[in-house]
PDB file of C-alpha atoms and ligand atoms in Angstrom:
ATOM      1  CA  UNK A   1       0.000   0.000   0.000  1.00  0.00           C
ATOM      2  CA  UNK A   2       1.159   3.417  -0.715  1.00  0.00           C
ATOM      3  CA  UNK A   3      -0.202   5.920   2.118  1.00  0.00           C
ATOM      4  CA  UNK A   4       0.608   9.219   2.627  1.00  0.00           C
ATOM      5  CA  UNK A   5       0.381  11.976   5.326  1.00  0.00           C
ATOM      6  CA  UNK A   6      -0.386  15.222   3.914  1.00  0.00           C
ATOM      7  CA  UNK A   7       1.205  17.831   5.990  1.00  0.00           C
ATOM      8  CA  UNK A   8       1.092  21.211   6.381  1.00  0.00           C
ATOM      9  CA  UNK A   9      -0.508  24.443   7.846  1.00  0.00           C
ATOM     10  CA  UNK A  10      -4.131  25.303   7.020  1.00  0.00           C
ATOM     11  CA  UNK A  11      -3.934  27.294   3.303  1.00  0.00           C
ATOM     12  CA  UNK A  12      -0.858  25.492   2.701  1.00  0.00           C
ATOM     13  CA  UNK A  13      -2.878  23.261  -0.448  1.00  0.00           C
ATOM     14  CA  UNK A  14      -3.253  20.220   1.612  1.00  0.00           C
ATOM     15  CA  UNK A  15      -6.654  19.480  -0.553  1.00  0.00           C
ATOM     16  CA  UNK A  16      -5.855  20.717  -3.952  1.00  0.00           C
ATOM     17  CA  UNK A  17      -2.602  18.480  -3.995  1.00  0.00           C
ATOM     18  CA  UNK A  18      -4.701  15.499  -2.731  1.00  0.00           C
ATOM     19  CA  UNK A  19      -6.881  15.558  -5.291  1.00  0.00           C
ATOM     20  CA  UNK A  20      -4.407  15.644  -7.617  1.00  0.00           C
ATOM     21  CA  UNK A  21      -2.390  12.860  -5.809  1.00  0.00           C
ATOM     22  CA  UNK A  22      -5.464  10.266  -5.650  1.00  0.00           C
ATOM     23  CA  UNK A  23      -6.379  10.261  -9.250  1.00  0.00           C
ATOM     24  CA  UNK A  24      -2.868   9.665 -10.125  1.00  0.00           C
ATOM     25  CA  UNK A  25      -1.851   6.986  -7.631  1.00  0.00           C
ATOM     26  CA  UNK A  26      -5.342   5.757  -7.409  1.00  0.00           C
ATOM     27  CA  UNK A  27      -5.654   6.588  -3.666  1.00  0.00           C
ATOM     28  CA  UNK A  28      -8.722   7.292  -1.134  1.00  0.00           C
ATOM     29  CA  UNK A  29      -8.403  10.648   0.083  1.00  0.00           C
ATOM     30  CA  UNK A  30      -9.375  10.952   3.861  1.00  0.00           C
ATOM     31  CA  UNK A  31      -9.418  15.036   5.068  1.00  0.00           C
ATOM     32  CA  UNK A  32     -10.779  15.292   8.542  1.00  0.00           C
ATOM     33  CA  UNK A  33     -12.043  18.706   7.932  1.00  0.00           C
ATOM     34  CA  UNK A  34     -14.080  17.738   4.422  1.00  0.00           C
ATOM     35  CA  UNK A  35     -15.590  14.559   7.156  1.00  0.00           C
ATOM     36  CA  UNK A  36     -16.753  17.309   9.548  1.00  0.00           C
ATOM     37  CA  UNK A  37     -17.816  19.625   7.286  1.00  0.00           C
ATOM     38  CA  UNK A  38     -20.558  16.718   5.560  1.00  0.00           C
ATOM     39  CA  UNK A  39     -21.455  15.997   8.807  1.00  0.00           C
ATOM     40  CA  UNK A  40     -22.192  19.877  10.068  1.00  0.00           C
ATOM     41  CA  UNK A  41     -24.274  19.690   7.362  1.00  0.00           C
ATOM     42  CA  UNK A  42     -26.205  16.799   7.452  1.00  0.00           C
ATOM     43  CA  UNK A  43     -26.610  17.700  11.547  1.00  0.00           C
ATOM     44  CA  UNK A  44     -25.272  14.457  12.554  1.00  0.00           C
ATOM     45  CA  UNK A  45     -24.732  14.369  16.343  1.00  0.00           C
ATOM     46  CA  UNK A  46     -20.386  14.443  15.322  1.00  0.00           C
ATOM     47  CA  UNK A  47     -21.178  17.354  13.066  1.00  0.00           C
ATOM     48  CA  UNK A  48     -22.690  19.301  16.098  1.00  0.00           C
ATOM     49  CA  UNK A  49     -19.841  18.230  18.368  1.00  0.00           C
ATOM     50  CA  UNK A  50     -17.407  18.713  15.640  1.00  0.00           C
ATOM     51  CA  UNK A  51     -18.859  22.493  14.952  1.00  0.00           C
ATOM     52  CA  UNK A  52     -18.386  23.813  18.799  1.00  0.00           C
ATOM     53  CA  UNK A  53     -14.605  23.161  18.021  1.00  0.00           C
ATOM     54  CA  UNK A  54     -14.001  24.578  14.440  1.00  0.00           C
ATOM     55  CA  UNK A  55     -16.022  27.630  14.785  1.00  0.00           C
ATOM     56  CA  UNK A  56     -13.422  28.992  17.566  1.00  0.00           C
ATOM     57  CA  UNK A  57     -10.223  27.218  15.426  1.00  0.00           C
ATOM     58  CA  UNK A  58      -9.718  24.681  17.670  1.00  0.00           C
ATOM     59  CA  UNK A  59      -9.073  21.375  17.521  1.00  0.00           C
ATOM     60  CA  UNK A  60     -11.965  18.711  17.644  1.00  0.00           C
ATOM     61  CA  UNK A  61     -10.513  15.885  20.931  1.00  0.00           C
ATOM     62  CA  UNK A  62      -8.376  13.380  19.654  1.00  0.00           C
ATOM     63  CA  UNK A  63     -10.888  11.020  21.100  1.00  0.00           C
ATOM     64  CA  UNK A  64     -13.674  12.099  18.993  1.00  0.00           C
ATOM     65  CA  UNK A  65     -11.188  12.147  15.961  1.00  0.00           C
ATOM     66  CA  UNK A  66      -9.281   9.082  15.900  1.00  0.00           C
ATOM     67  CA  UNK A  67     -12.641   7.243  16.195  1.00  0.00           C
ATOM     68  CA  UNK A  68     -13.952   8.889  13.327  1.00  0.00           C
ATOM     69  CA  UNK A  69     -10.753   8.001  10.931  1.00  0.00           C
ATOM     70  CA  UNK A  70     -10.749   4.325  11.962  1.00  0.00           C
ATOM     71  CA  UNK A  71     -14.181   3.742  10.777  1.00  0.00           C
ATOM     72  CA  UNK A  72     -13.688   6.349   7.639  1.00  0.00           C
ATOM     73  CA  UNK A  73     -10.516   3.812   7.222  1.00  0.00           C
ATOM     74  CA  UNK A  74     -12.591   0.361   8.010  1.00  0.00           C
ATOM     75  CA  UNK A  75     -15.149   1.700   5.269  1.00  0.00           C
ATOM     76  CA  UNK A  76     -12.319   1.295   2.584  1.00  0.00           C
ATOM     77  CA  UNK A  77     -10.602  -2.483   3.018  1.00  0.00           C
ATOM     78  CA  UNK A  78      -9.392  -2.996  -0.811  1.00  0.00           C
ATOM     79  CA  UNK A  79      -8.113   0.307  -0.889  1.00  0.00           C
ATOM     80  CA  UNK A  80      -4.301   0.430  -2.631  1.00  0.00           C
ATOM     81  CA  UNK A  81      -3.272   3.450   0.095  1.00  0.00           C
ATOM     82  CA  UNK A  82      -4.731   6.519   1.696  1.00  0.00           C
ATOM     83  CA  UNK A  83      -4.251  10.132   1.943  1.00  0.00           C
ATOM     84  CA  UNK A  84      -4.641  11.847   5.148  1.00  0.00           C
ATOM     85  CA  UNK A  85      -4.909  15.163   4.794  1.00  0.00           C
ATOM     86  CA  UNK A  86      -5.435  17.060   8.220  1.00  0.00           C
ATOM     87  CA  UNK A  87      -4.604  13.925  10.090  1.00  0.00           C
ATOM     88  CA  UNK A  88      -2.625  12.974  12.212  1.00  0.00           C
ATOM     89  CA  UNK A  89      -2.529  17.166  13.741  1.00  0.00           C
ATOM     90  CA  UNK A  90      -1.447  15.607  17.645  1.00  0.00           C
ATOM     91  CA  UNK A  91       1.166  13.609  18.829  1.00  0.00           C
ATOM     92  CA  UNK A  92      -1.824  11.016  20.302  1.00  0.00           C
ATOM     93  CA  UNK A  93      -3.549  10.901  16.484  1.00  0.00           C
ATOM     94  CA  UNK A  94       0.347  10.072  14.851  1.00  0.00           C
ATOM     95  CA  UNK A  95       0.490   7.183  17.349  1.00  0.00           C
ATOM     96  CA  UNK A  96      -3.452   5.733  17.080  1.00  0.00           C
ATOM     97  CA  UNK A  97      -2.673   6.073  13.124  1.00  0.00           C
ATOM     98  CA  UNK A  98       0.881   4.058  13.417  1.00  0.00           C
ATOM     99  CA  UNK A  99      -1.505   1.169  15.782  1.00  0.00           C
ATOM    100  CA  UNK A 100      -4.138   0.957  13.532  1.00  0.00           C
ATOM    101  CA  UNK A 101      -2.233   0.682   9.740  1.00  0.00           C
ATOM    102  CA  UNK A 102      -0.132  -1.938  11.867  1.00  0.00           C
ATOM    103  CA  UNK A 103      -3.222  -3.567  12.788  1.00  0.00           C
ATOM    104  CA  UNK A 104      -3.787  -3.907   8.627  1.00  0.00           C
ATOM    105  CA  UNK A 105      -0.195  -5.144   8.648  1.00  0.00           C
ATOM    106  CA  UNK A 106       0.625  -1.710   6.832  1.00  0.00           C
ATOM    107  CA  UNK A 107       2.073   1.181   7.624  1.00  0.00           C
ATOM    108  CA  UNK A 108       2.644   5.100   6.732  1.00  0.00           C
ATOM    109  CA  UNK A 109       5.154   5.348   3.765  1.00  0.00           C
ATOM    110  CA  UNK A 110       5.726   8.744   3.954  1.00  0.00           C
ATOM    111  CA  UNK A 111       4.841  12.428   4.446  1.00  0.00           C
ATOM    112  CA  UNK A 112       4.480  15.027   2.393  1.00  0.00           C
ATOM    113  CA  UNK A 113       4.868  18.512   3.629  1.00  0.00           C
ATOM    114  CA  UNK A 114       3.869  21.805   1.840  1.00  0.00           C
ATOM    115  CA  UNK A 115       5.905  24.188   3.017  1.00  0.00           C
ATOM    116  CA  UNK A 116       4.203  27.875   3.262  1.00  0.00           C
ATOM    117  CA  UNK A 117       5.250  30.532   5.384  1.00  0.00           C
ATOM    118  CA  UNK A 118       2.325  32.621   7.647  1.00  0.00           C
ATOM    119  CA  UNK A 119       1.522  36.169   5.510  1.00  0.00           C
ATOM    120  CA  UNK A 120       0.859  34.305   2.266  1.00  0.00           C
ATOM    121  CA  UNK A 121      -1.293  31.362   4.558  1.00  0.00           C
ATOM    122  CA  UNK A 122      -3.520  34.215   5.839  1.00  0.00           C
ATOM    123  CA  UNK A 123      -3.979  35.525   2.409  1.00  0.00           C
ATOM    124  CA  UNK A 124      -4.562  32.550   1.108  1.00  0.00           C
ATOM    125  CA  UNK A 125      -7.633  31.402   3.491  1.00  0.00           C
ATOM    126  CA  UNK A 126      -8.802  34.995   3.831  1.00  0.00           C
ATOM    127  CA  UNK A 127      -9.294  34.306  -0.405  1.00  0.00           C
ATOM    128  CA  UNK A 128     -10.982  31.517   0.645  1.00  0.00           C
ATOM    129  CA  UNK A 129     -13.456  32.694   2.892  1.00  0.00           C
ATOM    130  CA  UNK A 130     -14.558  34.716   0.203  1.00  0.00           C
ATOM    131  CA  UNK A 131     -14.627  32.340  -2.602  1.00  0.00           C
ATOM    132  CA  UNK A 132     -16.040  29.214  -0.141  1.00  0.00           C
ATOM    133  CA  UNK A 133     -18.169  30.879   2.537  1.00  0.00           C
ATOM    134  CA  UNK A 134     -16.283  28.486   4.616  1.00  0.00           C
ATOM    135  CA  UNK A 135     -17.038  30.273   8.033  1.00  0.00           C
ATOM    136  CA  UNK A 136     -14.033  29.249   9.481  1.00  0.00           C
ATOM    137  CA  UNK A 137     -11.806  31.233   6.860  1.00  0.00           C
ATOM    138  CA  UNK A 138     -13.347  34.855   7.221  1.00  0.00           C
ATOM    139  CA  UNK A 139     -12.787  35.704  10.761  1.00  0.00           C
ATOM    140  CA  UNK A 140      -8.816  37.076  10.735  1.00  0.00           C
ATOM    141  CA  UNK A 141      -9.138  35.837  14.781  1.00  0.00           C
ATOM    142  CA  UNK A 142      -9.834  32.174  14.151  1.00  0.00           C
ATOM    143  CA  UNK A 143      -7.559  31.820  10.939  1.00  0.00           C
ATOM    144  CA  UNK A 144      -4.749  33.202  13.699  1.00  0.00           C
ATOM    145  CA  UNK A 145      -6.255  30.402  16.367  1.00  0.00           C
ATOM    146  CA  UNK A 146      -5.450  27.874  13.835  1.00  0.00           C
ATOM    147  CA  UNK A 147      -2.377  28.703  13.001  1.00  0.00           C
ATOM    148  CA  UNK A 148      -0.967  29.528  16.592  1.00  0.00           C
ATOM    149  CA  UNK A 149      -2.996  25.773  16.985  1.00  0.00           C
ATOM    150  CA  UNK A 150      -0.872  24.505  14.000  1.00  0.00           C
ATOM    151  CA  UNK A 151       2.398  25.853  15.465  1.00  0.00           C
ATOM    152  CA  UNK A 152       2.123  24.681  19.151  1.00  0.00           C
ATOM    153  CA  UNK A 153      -0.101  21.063  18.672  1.00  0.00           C
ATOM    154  CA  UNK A 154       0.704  19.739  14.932  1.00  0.00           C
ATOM    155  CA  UNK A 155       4.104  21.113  13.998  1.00  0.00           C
ATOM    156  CA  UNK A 156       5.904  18.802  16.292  1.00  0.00           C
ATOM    157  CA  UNK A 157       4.193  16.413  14.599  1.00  0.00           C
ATOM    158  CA  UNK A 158       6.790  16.811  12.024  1.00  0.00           C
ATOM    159  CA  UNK A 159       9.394  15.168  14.368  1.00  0.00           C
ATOM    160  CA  UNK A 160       7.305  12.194  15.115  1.00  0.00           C
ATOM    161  CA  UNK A 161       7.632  11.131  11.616  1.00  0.00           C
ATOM    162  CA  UNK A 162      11.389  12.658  11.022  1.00  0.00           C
ATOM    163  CA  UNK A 163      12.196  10.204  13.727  1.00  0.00           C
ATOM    164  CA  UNK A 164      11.227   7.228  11.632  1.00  0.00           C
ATOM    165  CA  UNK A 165      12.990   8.692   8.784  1.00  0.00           C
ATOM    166  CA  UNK A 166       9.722   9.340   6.900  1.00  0.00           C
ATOM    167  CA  UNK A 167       9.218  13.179   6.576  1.00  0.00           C
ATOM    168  CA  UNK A 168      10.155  14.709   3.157  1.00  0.00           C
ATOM    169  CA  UNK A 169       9.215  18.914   2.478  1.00  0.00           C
ATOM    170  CA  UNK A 170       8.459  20.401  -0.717  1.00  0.00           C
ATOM    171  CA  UNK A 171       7.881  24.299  -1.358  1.00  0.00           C
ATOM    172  CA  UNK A 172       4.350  25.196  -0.929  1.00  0.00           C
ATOM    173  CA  UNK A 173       4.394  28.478  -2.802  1.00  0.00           C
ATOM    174  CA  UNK A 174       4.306  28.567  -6.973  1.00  0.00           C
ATOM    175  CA  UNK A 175       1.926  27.214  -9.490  1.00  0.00           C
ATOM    176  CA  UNK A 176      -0.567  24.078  -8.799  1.00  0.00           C
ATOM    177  CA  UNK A 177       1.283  21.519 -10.488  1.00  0.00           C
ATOM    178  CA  UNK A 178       4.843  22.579 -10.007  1.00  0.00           C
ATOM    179  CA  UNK A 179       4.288  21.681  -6.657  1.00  0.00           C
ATOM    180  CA  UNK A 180       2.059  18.544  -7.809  1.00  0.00           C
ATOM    181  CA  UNK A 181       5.004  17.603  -9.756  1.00  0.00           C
ATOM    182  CA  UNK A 182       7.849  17.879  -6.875  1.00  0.00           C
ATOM    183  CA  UNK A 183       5.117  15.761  -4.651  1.00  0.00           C
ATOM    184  CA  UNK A 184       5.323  12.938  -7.344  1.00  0.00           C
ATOM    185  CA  UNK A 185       8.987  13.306  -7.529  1.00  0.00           C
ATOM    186  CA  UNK A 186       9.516  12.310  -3.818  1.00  0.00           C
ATOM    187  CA  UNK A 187       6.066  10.017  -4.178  1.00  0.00           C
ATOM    188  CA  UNK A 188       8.323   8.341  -6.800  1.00  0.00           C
ATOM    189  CA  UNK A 189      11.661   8.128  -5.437  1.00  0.00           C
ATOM    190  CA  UNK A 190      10.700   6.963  -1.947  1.00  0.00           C
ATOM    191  CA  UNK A 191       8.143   4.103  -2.383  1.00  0.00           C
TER     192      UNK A 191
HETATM  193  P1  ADP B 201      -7.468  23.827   7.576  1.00  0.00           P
HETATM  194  O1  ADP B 201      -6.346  22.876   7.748  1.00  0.00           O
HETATM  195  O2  ADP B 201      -7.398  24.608   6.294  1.00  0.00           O
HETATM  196  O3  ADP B 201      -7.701  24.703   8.761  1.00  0.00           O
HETATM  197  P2  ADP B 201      -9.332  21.587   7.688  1.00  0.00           P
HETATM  198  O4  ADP B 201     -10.491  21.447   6.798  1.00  0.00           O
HETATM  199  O5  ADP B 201      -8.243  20.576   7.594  1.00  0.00           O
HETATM  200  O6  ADP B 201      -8.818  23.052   7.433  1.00  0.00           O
HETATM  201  O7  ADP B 201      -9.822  21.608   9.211  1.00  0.00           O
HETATM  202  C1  ADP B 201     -10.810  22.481   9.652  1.00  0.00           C
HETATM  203  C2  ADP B 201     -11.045  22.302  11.160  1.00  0.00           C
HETATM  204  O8  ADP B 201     -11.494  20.954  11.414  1.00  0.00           O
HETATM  205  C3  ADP B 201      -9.826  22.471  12.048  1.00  0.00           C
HETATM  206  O9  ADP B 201      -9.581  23.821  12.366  1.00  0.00           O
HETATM  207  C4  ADP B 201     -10.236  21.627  13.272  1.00  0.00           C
HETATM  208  O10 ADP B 201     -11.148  22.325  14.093  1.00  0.00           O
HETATM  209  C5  ADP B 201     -10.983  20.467  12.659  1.00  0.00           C
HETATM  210  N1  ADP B 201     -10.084  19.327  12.379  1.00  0.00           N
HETATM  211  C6  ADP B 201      -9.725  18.866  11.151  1.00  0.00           C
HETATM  212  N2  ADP B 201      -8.890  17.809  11.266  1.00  0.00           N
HETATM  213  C7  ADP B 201      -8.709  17.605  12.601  1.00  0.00           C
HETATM  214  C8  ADP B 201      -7.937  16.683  13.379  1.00  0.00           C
HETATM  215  N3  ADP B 201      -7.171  15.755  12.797  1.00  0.00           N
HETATM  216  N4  ADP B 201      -7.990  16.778  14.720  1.00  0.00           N
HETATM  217  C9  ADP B 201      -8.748  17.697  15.315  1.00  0.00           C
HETATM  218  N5  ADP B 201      -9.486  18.603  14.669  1.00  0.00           N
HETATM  219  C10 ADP B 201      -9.481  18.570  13.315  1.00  0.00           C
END
């Protein structure tokens, strides 16, 4: 299996790249934010939980999370790899991710990281918010939230994975598929 961590802060492209990536390496794409959004709007009980945290940028538990992804990833046995996009974002999610592939005798190949520094981010989802109506993108206070959440809970994520020799960074900043192309580049050299 071929599965990939996404990585990177919000803005940094995290879903344009994956769907991109999962059409080329045949892939299912699992973003924990798209998962919440369907269910804030079909009202599901998660969606309501799910809400209370994104609407002030913060992160929904790791309980409630990790939970979610195992049955999102139990929904998809013949699958030939995964993309998580916006998952693992703890230290706690990283490890529950490592138990479970190993619990499919499979593990996390690699990840990805877009690599985009904090003025063009803001920019970026600030665009967004306009374009989307995604509520969580046009309040300046709770893009900050989740970046300063970003910094000080899922950055150090990055080490987690540099520790098993697994993290690779590409530049997050040019055109669509340059960057798509420098993904496949490392996708290709490192499987
Ligand atoms: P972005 O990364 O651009 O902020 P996402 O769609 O990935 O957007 O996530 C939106 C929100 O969903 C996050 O701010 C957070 O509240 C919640 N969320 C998404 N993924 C996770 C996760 N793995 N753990 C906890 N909360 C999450």
């Amino acid at each position: 299996m071929l599965n990939i961590v996404l990585f990177g802060p919000p803005g940094a492209g995290k879903g344009t790249q994956s769907e991109k990536l999962i059409e080329k390496y045949n892939l299912v794409h699992l973003s924990t934010g798209d998962i919440f959004r369907a269910n804030i709007k079909q009202n599901t009980e998660l969606g309501i939980l799910a809400k209370s945290y994104m609407d002030k940028g913060q992160l929904v538990p790791d309980e409630v999370t990790i939970r979610m992804l195992e049955s999102e990833v139990n929904k998809n046995p013949s699958s030939k790899g995964f993309i998580f996009d916006g998952f693992p974002r703890t230290q706690a999610q990283a490890e529950a991710l490592d138990i479970l592939l190993k619990s499919k005798s499979t593990s996390i190949t690699m990840m990805l990281a877009l690599e985009v520094e904090e003025t063009e981010l803001k920019k970026r989802l600030l665009l967004r918010g306009k374009e989307s109506g995604r509520a969580d993108d046009q309040n300046p206070e709770v893009i900050q939230k989740r970046i300063d959440v970003y910094n000080n809970e899922t950055f150090p994520v990055k080490d987690y994975f540099t520790a098993q020799g697994k993290y690779k960074g590409v530049n997050g900043i040019g055109e669509i598929s340059e960057i798509f192309n420098s993904l496949c580049q490392k996708i290709d050299s490192g499987k």
